[in-house]
GROMACS .gro file of C-alpha atoms in nm:
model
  407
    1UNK     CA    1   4.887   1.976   3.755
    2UNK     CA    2   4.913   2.390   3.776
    3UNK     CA    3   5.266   2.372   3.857
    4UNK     CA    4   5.320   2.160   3.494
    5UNK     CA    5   5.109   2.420   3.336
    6UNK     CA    6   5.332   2.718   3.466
    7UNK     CA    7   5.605   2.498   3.395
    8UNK     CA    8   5.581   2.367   3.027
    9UNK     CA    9   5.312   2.658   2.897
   10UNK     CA   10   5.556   2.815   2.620
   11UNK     CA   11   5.568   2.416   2.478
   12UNK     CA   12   5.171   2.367   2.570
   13UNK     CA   13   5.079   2.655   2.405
   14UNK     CA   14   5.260   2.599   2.079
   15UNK     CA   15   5.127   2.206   2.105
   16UNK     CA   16   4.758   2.382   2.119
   17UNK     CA   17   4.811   2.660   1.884
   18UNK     CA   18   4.905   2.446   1.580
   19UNK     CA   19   4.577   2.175   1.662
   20UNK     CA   20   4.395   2.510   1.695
   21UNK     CA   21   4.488   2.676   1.392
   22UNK     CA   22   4.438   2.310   1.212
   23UNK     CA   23   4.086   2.404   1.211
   24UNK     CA   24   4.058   2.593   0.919
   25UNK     CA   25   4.173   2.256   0.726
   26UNK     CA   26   3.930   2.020   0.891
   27UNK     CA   27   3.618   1.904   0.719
   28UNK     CA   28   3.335   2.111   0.981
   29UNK     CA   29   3.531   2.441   0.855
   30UNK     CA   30   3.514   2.428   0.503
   31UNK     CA   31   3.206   2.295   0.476
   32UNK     CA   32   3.023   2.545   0.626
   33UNK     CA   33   3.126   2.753   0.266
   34UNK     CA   34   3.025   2.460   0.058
   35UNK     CA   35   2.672   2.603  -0.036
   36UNK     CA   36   2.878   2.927  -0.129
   37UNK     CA   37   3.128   2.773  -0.306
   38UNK     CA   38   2.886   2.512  -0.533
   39UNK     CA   39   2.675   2.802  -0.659
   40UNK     CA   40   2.982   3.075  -0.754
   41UNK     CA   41   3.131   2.778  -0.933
   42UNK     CA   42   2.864   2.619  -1.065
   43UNK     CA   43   2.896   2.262  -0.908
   44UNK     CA   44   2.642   1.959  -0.775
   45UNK     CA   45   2.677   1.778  -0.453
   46UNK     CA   46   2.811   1.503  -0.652
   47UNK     CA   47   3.081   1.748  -0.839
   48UNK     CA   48   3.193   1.949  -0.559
   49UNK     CA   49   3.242   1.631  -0.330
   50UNK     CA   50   3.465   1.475  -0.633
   51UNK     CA   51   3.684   1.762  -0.573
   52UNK     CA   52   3.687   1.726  -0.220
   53UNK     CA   53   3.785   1.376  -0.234
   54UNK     CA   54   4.072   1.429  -0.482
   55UNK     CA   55   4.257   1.672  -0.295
   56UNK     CA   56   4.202   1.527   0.023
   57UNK     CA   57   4.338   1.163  -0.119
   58UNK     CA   58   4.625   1.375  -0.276
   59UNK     CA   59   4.714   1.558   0.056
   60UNK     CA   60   4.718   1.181   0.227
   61UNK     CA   61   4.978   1.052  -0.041
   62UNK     CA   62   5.199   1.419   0.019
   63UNK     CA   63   5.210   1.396   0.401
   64UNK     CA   64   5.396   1.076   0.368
   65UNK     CA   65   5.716   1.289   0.225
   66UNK     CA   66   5.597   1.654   0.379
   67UNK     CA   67   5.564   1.479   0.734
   68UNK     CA   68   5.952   1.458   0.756
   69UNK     CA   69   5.924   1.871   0.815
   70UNK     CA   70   5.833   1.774   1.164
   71UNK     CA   71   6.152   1.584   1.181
   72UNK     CA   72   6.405   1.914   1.154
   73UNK     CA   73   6.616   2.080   1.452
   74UNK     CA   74   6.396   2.393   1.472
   75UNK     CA   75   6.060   2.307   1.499
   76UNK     CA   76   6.005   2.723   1.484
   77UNK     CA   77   6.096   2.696   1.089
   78UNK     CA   78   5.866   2.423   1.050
   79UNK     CA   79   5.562   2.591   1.229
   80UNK     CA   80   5.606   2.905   1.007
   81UNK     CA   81   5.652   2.721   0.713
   82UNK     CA   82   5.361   2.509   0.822
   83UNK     CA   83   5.143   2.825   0.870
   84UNK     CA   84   5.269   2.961   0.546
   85UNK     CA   85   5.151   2.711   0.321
   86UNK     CA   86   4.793   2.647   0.511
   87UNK     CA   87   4.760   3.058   0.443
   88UNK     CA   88   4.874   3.051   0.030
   89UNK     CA   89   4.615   2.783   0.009
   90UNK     CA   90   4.357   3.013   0.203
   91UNK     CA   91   4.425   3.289  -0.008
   92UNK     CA   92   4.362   3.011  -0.344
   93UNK     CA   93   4.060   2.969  -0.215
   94UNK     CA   94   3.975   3.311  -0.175
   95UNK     CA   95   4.058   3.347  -0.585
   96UNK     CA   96   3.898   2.998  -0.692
   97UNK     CA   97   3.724   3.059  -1.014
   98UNK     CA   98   3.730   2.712  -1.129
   99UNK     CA   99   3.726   2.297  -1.021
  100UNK     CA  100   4.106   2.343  -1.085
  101UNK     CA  101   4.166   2.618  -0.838
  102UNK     CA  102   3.957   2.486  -0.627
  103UNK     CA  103   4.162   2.118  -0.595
  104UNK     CA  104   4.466   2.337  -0.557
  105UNK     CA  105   4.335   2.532  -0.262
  106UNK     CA  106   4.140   2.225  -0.076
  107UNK     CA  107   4.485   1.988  -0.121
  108UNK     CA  108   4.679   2.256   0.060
  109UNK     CA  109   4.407   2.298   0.320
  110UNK     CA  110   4.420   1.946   0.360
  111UNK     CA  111   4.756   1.901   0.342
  112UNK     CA  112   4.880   2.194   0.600
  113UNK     CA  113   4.562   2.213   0.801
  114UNK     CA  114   4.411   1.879   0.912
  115UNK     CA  115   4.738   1.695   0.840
  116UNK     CA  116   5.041   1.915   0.874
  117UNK     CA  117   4.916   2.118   1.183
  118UNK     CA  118   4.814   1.839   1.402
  119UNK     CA  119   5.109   1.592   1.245
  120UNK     CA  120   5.408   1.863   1.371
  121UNK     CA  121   5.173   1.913   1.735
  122UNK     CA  122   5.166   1.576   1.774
  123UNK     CA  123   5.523   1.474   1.655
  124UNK     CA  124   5.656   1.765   1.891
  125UNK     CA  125   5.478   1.689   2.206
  126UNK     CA  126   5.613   1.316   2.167
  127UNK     CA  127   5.930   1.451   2.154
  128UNK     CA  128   5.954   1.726   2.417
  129UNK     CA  129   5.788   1.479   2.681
  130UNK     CA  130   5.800   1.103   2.843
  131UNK     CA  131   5.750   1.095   3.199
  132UNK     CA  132   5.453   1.319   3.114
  133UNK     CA  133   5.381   1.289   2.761
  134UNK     CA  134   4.976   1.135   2.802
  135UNK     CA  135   4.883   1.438   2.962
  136UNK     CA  136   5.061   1.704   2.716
  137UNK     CA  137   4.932   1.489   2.463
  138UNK     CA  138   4.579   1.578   2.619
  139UNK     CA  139   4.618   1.952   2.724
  140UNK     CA  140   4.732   2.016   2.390
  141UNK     CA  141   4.484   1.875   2.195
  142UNK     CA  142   4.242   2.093   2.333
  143UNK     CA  143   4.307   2.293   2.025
  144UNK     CA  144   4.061   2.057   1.818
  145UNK     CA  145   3.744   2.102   2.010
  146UNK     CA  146   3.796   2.507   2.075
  147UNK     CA  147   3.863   2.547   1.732
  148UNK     CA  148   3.503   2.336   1.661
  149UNK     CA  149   3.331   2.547   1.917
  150UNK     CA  150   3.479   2.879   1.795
  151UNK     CA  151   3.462   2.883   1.449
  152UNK     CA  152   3.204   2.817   1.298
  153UNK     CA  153   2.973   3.070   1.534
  154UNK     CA  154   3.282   3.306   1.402
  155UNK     CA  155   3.208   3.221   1.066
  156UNK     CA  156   2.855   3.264   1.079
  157UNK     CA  157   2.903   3.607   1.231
  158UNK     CA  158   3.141   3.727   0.921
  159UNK     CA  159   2.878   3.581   0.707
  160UNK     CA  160   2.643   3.858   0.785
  161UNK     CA  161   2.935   4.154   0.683
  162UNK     CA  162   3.120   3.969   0.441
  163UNK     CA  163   3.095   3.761   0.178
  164UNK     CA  164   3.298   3.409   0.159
  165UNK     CA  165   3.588   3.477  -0.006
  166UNK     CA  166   3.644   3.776   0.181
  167UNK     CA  167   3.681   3.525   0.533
  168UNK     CA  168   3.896   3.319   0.351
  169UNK     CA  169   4.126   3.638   0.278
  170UNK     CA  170   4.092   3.707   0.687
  171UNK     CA  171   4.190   3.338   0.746
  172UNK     CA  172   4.487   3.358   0.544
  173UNK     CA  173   4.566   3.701   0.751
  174UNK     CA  174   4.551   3.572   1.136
  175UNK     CA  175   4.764   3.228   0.972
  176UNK     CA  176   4.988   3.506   0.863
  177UNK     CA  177   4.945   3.751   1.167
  178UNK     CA  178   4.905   3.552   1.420
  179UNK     CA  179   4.938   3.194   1.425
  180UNK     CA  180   5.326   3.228   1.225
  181UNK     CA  181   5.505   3.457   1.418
  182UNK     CA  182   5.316   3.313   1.724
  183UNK     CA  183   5.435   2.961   1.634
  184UNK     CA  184   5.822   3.113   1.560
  185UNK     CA  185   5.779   3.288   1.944
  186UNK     CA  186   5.665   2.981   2.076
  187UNK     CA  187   5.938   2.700   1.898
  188UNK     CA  188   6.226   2.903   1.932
  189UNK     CA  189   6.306   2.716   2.253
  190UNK     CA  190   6.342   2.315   2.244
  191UNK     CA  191   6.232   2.118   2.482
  192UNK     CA  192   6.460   1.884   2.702
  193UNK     CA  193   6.226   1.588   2.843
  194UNK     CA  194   6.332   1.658   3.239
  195UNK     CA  195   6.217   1.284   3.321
  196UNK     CA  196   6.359   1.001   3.138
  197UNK     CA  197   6.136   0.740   3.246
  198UNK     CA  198   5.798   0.679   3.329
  199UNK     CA  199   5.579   0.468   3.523
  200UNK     CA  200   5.477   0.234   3.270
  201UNK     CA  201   5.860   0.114   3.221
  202UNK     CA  202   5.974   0.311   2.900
  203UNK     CA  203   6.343   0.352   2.885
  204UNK     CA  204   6.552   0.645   2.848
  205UNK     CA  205   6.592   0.776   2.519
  206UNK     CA  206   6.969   0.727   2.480
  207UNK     CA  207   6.916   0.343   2.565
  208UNK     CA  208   6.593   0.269   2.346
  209UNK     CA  209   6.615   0.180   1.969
  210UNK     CA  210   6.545   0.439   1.769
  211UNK     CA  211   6.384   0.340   1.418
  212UNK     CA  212   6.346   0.454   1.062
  213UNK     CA  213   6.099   0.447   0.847
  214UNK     CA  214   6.269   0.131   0.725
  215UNK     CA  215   6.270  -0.021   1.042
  216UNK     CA  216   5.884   0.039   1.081
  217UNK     CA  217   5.772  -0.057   0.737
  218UNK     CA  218   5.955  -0.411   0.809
  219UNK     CA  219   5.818  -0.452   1.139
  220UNK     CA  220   5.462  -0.666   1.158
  221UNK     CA  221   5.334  -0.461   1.463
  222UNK     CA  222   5.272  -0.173   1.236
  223UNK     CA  223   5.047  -0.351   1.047
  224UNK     CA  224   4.874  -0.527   1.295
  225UNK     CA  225   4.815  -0.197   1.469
  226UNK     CA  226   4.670   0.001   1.126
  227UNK     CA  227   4.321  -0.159   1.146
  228UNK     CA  228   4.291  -0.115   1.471
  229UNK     CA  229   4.386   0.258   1.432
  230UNK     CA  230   4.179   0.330   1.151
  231UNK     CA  231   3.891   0.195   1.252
  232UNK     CA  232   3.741   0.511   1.504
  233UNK     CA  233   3.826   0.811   1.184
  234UNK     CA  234   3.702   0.559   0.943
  235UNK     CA  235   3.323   0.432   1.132
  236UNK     CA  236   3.300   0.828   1.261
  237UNK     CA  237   3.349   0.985   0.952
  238UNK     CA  238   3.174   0.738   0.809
  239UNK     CA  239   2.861   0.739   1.010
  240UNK     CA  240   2.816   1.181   1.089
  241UNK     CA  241   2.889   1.177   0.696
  242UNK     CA  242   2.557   0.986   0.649
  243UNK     CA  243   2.388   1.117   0.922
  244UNK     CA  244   2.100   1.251   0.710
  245UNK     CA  245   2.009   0.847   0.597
  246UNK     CA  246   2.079   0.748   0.945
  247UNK     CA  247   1.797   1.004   1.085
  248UNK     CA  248   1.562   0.900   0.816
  249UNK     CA  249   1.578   0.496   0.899
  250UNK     CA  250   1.546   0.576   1.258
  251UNK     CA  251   1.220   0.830   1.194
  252UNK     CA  252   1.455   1.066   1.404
  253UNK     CA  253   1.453   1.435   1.343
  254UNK     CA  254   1.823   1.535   1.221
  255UNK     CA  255   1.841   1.846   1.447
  256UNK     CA  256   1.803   1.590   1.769
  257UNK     CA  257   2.117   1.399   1.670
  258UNK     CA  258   2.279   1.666   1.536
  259UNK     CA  259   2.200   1.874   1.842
  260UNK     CA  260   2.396   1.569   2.071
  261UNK     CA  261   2.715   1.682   1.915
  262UNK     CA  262   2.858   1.871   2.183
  263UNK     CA  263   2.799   1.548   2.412
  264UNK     CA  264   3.059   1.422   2.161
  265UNK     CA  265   3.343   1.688   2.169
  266UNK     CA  266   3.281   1.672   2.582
  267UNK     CA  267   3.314   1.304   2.633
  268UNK     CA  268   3.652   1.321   2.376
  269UNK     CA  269   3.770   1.553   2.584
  270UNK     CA  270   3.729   1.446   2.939
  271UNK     CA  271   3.840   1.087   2.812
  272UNK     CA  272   4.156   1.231   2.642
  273UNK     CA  273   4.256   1.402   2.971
  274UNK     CA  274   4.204   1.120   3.200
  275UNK     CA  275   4.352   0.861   2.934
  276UNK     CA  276   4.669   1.122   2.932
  277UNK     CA  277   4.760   1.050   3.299
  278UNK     CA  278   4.657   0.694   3.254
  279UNK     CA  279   4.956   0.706   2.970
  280UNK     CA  280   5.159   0.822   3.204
  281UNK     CA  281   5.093   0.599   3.510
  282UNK     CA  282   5.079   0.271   3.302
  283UNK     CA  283   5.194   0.337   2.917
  284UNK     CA  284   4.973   0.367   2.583
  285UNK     CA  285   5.077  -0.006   2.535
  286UNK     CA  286   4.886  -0.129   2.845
  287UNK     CA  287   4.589   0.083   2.743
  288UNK     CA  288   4.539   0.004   2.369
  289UNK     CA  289   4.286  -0.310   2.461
  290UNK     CA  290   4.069  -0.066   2.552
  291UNK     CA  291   4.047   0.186   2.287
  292UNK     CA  292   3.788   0.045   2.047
  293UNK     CA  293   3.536  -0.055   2.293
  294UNK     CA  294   3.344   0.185   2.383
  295UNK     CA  295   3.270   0.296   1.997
  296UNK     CA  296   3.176  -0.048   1.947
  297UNK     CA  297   2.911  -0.051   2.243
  298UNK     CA  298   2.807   0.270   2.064
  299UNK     CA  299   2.768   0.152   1.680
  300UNK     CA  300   2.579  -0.158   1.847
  301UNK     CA  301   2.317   0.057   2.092
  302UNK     CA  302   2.282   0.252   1.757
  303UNK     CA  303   2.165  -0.035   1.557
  304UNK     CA  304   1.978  -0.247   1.808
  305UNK     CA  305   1.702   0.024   1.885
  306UNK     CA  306   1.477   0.315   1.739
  307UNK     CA  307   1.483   0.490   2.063
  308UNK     CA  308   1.580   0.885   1.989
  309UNK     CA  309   1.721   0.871   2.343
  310UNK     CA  310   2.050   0.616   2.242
  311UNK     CA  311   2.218   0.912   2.070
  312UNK     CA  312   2.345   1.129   2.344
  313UNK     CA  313   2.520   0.748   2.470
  314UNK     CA  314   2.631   0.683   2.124
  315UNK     CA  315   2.789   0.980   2.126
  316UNK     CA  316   2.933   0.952   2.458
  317UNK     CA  317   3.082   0.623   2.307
  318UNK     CA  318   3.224   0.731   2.030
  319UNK     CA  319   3.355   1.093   2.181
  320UNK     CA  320   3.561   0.812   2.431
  321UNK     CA  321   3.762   0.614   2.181
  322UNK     CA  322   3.778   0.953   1.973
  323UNK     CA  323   3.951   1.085   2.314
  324UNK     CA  324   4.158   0.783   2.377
  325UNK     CA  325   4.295   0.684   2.100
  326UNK     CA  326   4.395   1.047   1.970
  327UNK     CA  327   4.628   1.027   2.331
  328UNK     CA  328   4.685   0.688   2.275
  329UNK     CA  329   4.817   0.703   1.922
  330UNK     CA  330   5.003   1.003   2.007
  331UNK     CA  331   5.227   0.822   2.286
  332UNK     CA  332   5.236   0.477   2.126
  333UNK     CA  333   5.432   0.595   1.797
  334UNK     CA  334   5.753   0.718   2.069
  335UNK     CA  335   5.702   0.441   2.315
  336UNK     CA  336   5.796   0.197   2.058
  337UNK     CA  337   5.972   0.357   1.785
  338UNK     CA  338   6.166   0.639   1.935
  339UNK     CA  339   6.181   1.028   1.898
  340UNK     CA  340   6.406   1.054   1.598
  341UNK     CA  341   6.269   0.992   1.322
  342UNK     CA  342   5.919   1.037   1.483
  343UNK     CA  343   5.795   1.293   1.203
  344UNK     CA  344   5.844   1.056   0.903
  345UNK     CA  345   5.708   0.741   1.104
  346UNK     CA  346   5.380   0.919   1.250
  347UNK     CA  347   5.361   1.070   0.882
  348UNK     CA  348   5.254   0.701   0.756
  349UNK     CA  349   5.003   0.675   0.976
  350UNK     CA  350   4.852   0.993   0.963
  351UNK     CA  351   4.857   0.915   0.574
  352UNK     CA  352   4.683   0.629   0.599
  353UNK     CA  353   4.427   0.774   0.865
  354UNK     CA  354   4.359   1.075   0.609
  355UNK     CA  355   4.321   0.773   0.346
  356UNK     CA  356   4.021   0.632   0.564
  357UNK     CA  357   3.835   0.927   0.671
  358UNK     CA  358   3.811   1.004   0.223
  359UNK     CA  359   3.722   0.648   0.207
  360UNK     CA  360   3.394   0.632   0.436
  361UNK     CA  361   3.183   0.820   0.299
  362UNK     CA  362   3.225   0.665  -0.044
  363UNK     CA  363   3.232   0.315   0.093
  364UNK     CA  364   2.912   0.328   0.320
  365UNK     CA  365   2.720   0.508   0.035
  366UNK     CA  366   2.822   0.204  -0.191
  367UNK     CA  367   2.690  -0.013   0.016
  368UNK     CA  368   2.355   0.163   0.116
  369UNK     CA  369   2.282   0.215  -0.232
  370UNK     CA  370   2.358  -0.192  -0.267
  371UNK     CA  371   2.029  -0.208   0.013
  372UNK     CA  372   2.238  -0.304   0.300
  373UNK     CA  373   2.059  -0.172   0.582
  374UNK     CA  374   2.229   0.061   0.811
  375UNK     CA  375   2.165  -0.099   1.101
  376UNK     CA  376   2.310  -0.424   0.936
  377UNK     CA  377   2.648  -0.210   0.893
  378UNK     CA  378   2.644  -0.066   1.212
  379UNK     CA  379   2.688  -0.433   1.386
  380UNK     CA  380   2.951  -0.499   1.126
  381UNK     CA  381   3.130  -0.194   1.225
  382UNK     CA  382   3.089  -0.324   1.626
  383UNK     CA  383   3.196  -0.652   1.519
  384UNK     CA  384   3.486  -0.577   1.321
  385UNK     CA  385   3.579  -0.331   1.622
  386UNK     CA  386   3.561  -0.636   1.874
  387UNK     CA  387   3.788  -0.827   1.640
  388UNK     CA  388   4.051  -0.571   1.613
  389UNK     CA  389   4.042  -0.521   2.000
  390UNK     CA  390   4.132  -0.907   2.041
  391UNK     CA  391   4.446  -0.785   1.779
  392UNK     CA  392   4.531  -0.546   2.032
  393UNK     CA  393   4.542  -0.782   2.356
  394UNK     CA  394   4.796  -0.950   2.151
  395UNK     CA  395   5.002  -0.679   2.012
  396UNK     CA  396   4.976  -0.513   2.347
  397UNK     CA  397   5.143  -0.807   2.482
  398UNK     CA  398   5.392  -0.844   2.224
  399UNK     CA  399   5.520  -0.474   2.316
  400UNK     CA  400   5.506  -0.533   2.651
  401UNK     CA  401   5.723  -0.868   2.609
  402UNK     CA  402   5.967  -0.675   2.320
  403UNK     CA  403   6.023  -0.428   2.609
  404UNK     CA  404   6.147  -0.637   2.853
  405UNK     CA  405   6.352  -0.824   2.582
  406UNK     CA  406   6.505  -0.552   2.473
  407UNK     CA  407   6.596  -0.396   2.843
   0.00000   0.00000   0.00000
């Protein structure tokens, strides 16, 4: 393991730089200026999350065409070009006066920051690797859980000398500082897989079909994988959204699920690095029966008792399938589909998996203001989860047949 770190660290580093850096676009970092931000402008809960919606549906639709950045020969151009635009829409923000300003500056933080930055990581770690793609996947998606431990005790620091718009301004400096010319250091070099097969039977690159868009959005397997995929950003986002309501049914106090968080990011990440070398030894397609399981265990425990002590293994649940299927998805898109033309294909379904995580909130709100208990959707959410994992037995086993068809 140290001598693949020495090895690949230029390519490592870049991988966790840009799911770093796509911090300042992700939901727990621009909320923590939404108090800020509703009182300069002068909107309600209800107004400001409107906004937030709208742009982040928007940046969903424009990844579907921007994803194909991740497709070019220098991935240095598109990390500084990447970094560029997630700073210009820093800097809007810093300068919002208005609802309109402020859609402009959330769609590009959207857009560039939880969908560009992790989209080109992701797209150029399935690239650069095979033999040992599930555990670059892994190392490199460390990014995500420094950048939620770091920032927002960074954030509250500059609070106390600065004022929120004045953080933004320094955000927009270290994208431009730091993270671009880091990024251009990093990509200059391309990376040459130096194993052409792995364990789990994939074939070399210059014998396995490489597909278009075109190819994918005739193939059923793509769809019969989406609701599967969806389902751990959709019930997650869905459920910390509403948090507050959960607490409240339960007769829990919020700060005692809320504190259980870091159980989360730990479980996602010791499950991400230990599914990484299971990628390798096996394949993503042997492992994708398991991925929904253990969040459906979780959403189940949730709803069957009022015990305060089920959230620490409800989040150990959900933190699991978080951490497989982020290495899961990561390695599936190349296994099946190829390297070239990974950036527009894993564009689609990042698209759709922004599409989900704006959905939840709205949809389980709906439906609690209908009176559907929460508990009630809670087992739906396990259920429907138990379905799609009897989908994935047979999809798995389709791939794994359509493998050794196509040998």
């Amino acid at each position: 393991m140290f001598r693949f770190l020495i090895d690949n660290a230029r390519w490592l580093a870049a991988g966790f730089l840009l799911t770093f850096m796509s911090g300042f676009g992700q939901t727990f970092f621009i909320s923590l200026f939404s108090g800020e931000i509703r009182g300069e402008l002068g909107l309600s809960h209800g107004g400001f999350g409107t906004v937030y919606g709208a742009a982040t549906l928007a940046s969903a639709i424009s990844i579907i065409w921007v994803g194909r950045l991740a497709d070019i020969r220098n991935p240095a151009i598109a990390g500084v070009m990447v970094s560029c635009g997630l700073a210009a829409a820093a800097l809007v923000m810093s300068v919002a006066a208005g609802p309109v300003m402020l859609f402009l500056a959330i769609y590009g933080l959207r857009l560039f920051g939880q969908g560009m930055m992790t989209h080109t990581s992701q797209t150029l770690i399935g690239r650069w690797f095979v033999a040992t793609r599930g555990r670059a996947l892994a190392i490199s998606g460390f990014g995500f859980p420094a950048s939620e431990a770091a920032f927002p005790l960074i954030v509250v620091a500059l609070l106390a000398i600065f004022g929120w718009r004045e953080i933004w301004m320094i955000v927009a400096g270290v994208l431009i500082i730091v993270s671009a010319p880091g990024l251009w250091w990093l990509l200059r070099e391309n990376r040459t897989p130096q194993h052409t097969r792995n364990a789990g039977g994939a074939r070399k690159a210059s014998e396995q079909r490489q597909w278009t868009r075109t190819d994918v959005l005739r193939d059923p397997v793509f769809y019969l994988l989406l609701p599967a995929f969806l389902a751990p950003s959709f019930i997650g986002t869905g459920v910390f959204f509403h948090q507050v309501h959960l607490t409240e049914t339960k007769g829990w106090e919020l700060a005692w699920f809320a504190g259980f968080f870091p159980v989360y990011a730990a479980s996602s990440v010791v499950t991400s690095l230990v599914a990484g070398f299971l990628v390798d030894k096996w394949s993503a397609r042997h492992l994708l029966p398991a991925v929904l399981l253990p969040q459906a265990a979780g959403a189940a425990l949730l709803a069957s008792t009022l015990n305060p002590w089920v959230v620490p293994l409800t989040m150990t649940a959900f933190g699991m399938t978080a951490g497989m299927m982020a290495n899961v998805s990561g390695a599936l898109w190349p296994e099946i589909y190829g390297v070239r033309h990974l950036g527009a294909i894993r564009a689609m379904a990042i698209s759709a998996m922004v599409l989900s995580t704006a959905a939840a909130p709205f949809v389980l709100g709906v439906l609690i203001d209908a009176g559907i208990a929460f508990d009630l959707q809670l087992y739906g959410m396990a259920a429907y989860m138990l379905a799609a994992t009897v989908l994935l037995v047979a999809v798995s086993r389709n791939l794994l047949a359509r493998d050794l068809s196509d040998a």
